[in-house]
Coordinates of C-alpha atoms in Angstrom, one line a residue:
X1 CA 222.6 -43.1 104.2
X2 CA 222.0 -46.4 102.5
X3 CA 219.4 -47.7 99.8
X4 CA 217.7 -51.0 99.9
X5 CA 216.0 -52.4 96.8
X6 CA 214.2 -55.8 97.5
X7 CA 213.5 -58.0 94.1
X8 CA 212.4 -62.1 93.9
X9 CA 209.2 -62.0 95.1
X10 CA 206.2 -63.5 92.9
X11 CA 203.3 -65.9 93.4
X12 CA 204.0 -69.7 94.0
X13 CA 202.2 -72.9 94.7
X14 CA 202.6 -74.5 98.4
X15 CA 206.2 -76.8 98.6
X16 CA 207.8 -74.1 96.2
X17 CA 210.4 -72.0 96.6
X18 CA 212.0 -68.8 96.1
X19 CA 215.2 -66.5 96.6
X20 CA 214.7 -62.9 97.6
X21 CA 217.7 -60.4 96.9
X22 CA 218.3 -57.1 98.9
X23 CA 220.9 -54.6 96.7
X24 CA 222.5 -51.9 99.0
X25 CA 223.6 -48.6 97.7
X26 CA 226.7 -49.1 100.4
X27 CA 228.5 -51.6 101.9
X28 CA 226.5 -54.0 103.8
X29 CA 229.4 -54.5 106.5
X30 CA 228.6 -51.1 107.4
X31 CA 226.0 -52.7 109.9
X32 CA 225.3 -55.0 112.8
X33 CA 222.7 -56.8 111.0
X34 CA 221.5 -56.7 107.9
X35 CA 217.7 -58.9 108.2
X36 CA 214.4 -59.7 106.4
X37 CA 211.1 -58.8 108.1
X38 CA 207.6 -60.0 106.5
X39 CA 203.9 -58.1 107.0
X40 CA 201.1 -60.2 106.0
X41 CA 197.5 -58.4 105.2
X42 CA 196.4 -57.4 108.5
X43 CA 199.1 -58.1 110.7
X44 CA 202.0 -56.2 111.7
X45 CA 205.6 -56.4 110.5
X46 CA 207.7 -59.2 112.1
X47 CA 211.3 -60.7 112.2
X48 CA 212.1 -63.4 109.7
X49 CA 216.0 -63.9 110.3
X50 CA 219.0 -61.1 110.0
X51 CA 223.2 -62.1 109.4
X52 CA 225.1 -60.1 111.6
X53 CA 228.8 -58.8 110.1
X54 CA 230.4 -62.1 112.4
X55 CA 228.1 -64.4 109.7
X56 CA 226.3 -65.4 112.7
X57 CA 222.5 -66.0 111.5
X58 CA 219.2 -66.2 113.6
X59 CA 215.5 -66.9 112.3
X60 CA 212.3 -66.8 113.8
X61 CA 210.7 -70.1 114.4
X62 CA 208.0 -70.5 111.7
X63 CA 210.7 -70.5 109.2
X64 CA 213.4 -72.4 110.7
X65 CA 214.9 -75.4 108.6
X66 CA 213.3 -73.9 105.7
X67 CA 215.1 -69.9 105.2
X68 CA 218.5 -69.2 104.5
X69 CA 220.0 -65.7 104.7
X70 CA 223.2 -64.8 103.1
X71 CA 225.4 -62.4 101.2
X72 CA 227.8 -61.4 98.9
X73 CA 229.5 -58.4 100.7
X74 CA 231.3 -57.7 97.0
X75 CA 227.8 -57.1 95.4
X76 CA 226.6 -55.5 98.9
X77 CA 223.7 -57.9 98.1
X78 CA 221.7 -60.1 101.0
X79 CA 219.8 -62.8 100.4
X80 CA 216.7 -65.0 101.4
X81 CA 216.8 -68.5 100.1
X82 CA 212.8 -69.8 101.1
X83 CA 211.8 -73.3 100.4
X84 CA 208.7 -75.7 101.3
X85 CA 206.6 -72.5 101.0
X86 CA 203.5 -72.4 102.8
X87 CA 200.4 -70.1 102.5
X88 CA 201.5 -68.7 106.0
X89 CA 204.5 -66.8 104.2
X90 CA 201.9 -64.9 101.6
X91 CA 203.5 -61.3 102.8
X92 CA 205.2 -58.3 101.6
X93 CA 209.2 -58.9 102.9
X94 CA 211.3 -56.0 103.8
X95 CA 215.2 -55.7 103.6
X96 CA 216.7 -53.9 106.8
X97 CA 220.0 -52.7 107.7
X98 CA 220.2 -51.8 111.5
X99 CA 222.9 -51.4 114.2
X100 CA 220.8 -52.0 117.2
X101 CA 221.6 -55.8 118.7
X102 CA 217.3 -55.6 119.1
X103 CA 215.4 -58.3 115.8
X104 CA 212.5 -55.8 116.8
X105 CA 211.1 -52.3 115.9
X106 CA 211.3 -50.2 113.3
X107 CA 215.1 -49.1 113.5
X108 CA 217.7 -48.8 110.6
X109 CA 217.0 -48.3 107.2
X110 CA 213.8 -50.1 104.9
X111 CA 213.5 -51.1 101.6
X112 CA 210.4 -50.8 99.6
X113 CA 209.4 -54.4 100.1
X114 CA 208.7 -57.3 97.0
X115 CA 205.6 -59.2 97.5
X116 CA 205.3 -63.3 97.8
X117 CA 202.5 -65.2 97.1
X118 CA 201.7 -68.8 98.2
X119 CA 198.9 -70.2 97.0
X120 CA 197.1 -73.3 98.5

């Protein structure tokens, strides 16, 4: 039903920062919650923080204070503003769209994933 195309990712030092962009093919409003998710080499994919179409945001822990997710419904483009990077968040991040109220398991729709890159 609906693309994702993730883009932003790229290799920084430890402090840095970087913005992520998820483009849809459709209109983002179209679902609940439209989220990042992270896998990191060896581990398994895991909620970083989804907008749901009230605005209302939520984030996991580790990256509380430091992400922002937004988006510009009139580009159908979601964002992931991440500063004070850490070598923790080295992992390939993954747009989802989904309508289920769960932040976990593989449902909805998945982008290809960009890769980022903090170095120590």
């Amino acid at each position: 039903q609906v693309q994702l195309v993730e883009s932003g990712g790229g290799l920084v030092q430890t402090g840095g920062s970087l913005r992520l962009s998820c483009a849809a093919s459709s209109s983002i409003l179209d679902f609940n919650y439209m989220g990042w998710y992270r896998q990191a080499p060896g581990k398994r994919r895991e909620f970083v923080a989804r907008i749901a179409t009230t605005s209302v945001t939520h984030y996991t822990g580790s990256v509380k204070d430091r992400f922002t997710i937004s988006r510009d419904s009139t580009k159908n483009t979601v964002y992931l503003q991440m500063n004070s990077l850490k070598p923790e968040d080295t992992a390939v991040y993954y747009c989802n769209a989904r309508n289920s109220h769960s932040k976990f398991g593989d449902d909805g729709y998945w982008g290809q994933g960009t890769q980022v890159t903090v170095s120590s």
